[in-house]
Amino acid sequence: MASLSASISCRPPRVALGEAGEATGRSHFPPSRRSLPSPLPRSRARRVGVVPSHRRRDLSKTIHASVTDVTVDMAAEEVQLPKGETWSVHKFGGTCVGNSQRIKNVANIIMKDDSERKLVVVSAMSKVTDMMYDLIDKAQSRDDTYVFALDNVLEKHRSTALDLLEGNDLANFLSQLDGDISNLKAMLRAIYIAGHATESFTDFVVGHGELWSAQLLSSVIKKNGVDCKWMDTREVLIVSPTNSNQVDPDFPASEQKLEKWYSQNPSKTIIATGFIASTPYNIPTTLKRDGSDFSAAIMGSLLRAGQVTIWTDVDGVYSADPRKVGEAVILKTLSYQEAWEMSYFGANVLHPRTIIPVMRYDIPIVIRNIFNLSAPGTKICRPSVSEDEDSHKLESYVKGFATIDNLALVNVEGTGMAGVPGTASAIFGAVKDVGANVIMISQASSEHSVCFAVPEKEVEAVAEALQSRFRQALDAGRLSKVQVISNCSILAAVGQKMASTPGVSATLFNALAKANINVRAIAQGCSEYNITVVVMREDCIRALRAVHSRFYLSRTTIAMGIIGPGLIGSTLLEQLRDQAAVLKEEFNIDLRVMGITGSRSMLLSEAGVDLSKWKELLKEEGEVANLEKFIQHVHGNGFIPNTVLVDCTADSVVAGHYYNWLRRGIHVITPNKKANSGPLDQYLKLRALQRQSYTHYFYEATVGAGLPIVSTLRGLLETGDRILRIEGIFSGTLSYIFNNFIGKRSFSEVVAEAKQAGFTEPDPRDDLSGTDVQRKVIILARESGMKLELSDIPVDNLVPEPLRTSASAEEFMEKLPQFDQEWTNKLQEAEAAGEVLRFVGVVDLLKQRGAVELRTYKKDHAFAQLSGTDNIIAFTTTRYKEQPLIVRGPGAGAQVTAGGIFSDILRLASYLGAPS
């Protein structure tokens, strides 16, 4: 027996009782009393133990009135918490539980997990945490609309519950939800009146999103017949705030709390709230940035779980930011230290503190994509002995690259620094005094200079502090300068045992040198996991791509067949000739052109065509063109395992062979638009085969020549973005014409000028008809998921109708001036409105339509700012809604088109040979 006394002014004791007298994971008190911050230290708020069932109803009445000399019996027997690898921990972020269907998907994943015991950590539904913070902001600002914003929160969860639950489960949840909302309304009203919210009140408010999502998911799982309990982790996790952005878990206290909670709520499936916890004084708090990941890691540590799985919306950890490096690959494994280093340097892995709890017990973390269950993800764990001993592969030691932008270098230099104790301490003491964060430090062994990187927004304060601190030394000449180098970025190479592996640093700096990148500072720690360089911001992406390519491009040989040695094909062959030696020597990529064929003759070679004289060889040794014989020769050799056909024609007959080539294991790269803009059923058949097979079909140059239009679109779609609209100027020829059709110039004069410069087809009507733009629009529409035929895309034909049947291009050009006045009228009308004429293609996903039209745009519009043959494409998506994502650059010309094809060839090489 235990006799406990508590003052009525103290926080009510929390008793784990349900309404039916059974132990639950929540206190028996109303929400307004259950979770409010305690005004007194924990030592003054005593707790009441669990009482026998026959006395619980009477006791609950007593508690609601007052608590004085309450005597209770301890439970006769408590269930002990099992620990070990029988537990698996899952964490689902807000995107994963963003709506009712996704919550169902999460429930299915949990129920299919064959682990003996499961603990699932969930975040608030997507956007809810932001909505809750917005409530606080509005209330503090005395903005009355917080009431309506709270109604939106209520409606989001009410509608989700109506989709998911029924009967008593639905009624209980809605009742609890209404009670919570009422309490929040009262609290927000108090904040509104005070004009201020304490940190603990803010944490209490924002934590409700996790409470609701955990209850919803738990109810869905129980609805499917699985015994399940939900956990308010504020009753279990005890943390001590260290600053405004960090907390330290109290593992012993949390372990005791968890054991007690489990003894009252034994279950093999537990749904726990992420992000929220309590202080040692039972005051609600949060785990700050990436708090739900941290919650999962802590719970995994407390349970000694076999694995912690972080479910997200990407397939795993990439070798580099895929938005910056299109060839980035998913890493199968990372060590704890590698993941730690990459996350510190901005990679989208995990917050460094998330890794600490699981490292204590060697618990692996797996990053998986909830939207692509077939992807195995990335496993973060302690490397095995065999991996440590695998020293013959350079790639095993360089896992990934990450960057940090918007930095500045501060260089403190002077002969008076050498051998003077305390100089570095004084420097960084001054930096600490202004609250700046030092990202990287580099000091020469001569002690003549110390340089370090800080966020650019903090560098001015740092420089002023150093100037003040060392004013006497600067005046006396002991220090020569405090120099600031702005507009810098950090590039970090991360991998296991890099420092002790010969050649890693040399390879890294060689790649930067080849890309003509100047390195401003270098840091390499003795931990062997990181090599860091500082480069100028404008060089950062180029540097990232250079080093990534050097370590990840394939070490393989590819047999190539070039179809169509016309303007684009011959330009590509020249580019291959110029780069062949560099690719082979520096990147170990051996691209062997085994054959070149035109419509009349072809050249075949057993060892690879000499590209320095391919034209002469085609004339002297060429044979009658035979496409099937050509394919057999290129693909049928016995010593090169990989084959790619590069179709540089605009021939629909050649495009008709793509399907069979891919089926035979032949990769296809092309700027030919005919296959992707042809009959819809053939396009769908081709794409289905592409997805099912291990052969690659790349066609970046079909839309934007050398511009990354298709890859940008795919990147947006694959990362879960939703395309709303694509609008752009897709024709370099028509871009040139309307960029120069200004003032008093006539339309026919500009067209003649474009033809003379070689920008148009031999017959300008091929450009002016808009058919080329129409094909590009249908390609993008289909890539976006629209099932349209080419004929579904209406086109504004710019060729005057009487001239569409002219016998020749010369006759067309002679008669075109007759229609100049019509064009002049259109131009003058646009200019009078402060607008310009532009010929654009549009893909409207909301209206499920596409069009090719002559439109007008205001002179400050991005489409009005073009020059030459530039193309520009604007992607409006759910992420880029207010400000569309713009891709702009040269959209015509053999050099850029061949460059786009070459880029696809190198991407293929990377895919075929990148290390796993």
Tab-separated table of C-alpha atoms in Angstrom, residues 90-97 105-107 109-110 120-124 217 292 309-312 370:
chain	number	residue	atom	x	y	z
A	90	HIS	CA	9.342	2.556	-38.396
A	91	LYS	CA	9.070	6.289	-38.855
A	92	PHE	CA	6.582	7.857	-41.269
A	93	GLY	CA	6.875	11.556	-42.046
A	94	GLY	CA	4.110	14.033	-42.741
A	95	THR	CA	4.099	13.306	-46.478
A	96	CYS	CA	3.604	9.600	-45.767
A	97	VAL	CA	0.445	10.312	-43.721
A	105	ASN	CA	-0.963	2.695	-47.234
A	106	VAL	CA	1.066	3.129	-44.051
A	107	ALA	CA	-1.277	0.785	-42.199
A	109	ILE	CA	2.989	-1.559	-44.692
A	110	ILE	CA	2.867	-1.992	-40.928
A	120	VAL	CA	5.765	3.047	-35.409
A	121	VAL	CA	6.613	6.736	-35.047
A	122	VAL	CA	4.413	9.135	-37.002
A	123	SER	CA	4.617	12.826	-37.752
A	124	ALA	CA	1.703	15.182	-38.066
A	217	LEU	CA	-3.326	5.388	-37.709
A	292	SER	CA	10.320	12.654	-35.704
A	309	THR	CA	13.306	2.323	-40.999
A	310	ILE	CA	12.800	5.955	-42.016
A	311	TRP	CA	10.078	6.137	-44.672
A	312	THR	CA	10.261	9.154	-46.956
A	370	ILE	CA	6.980	4.805	-49.329
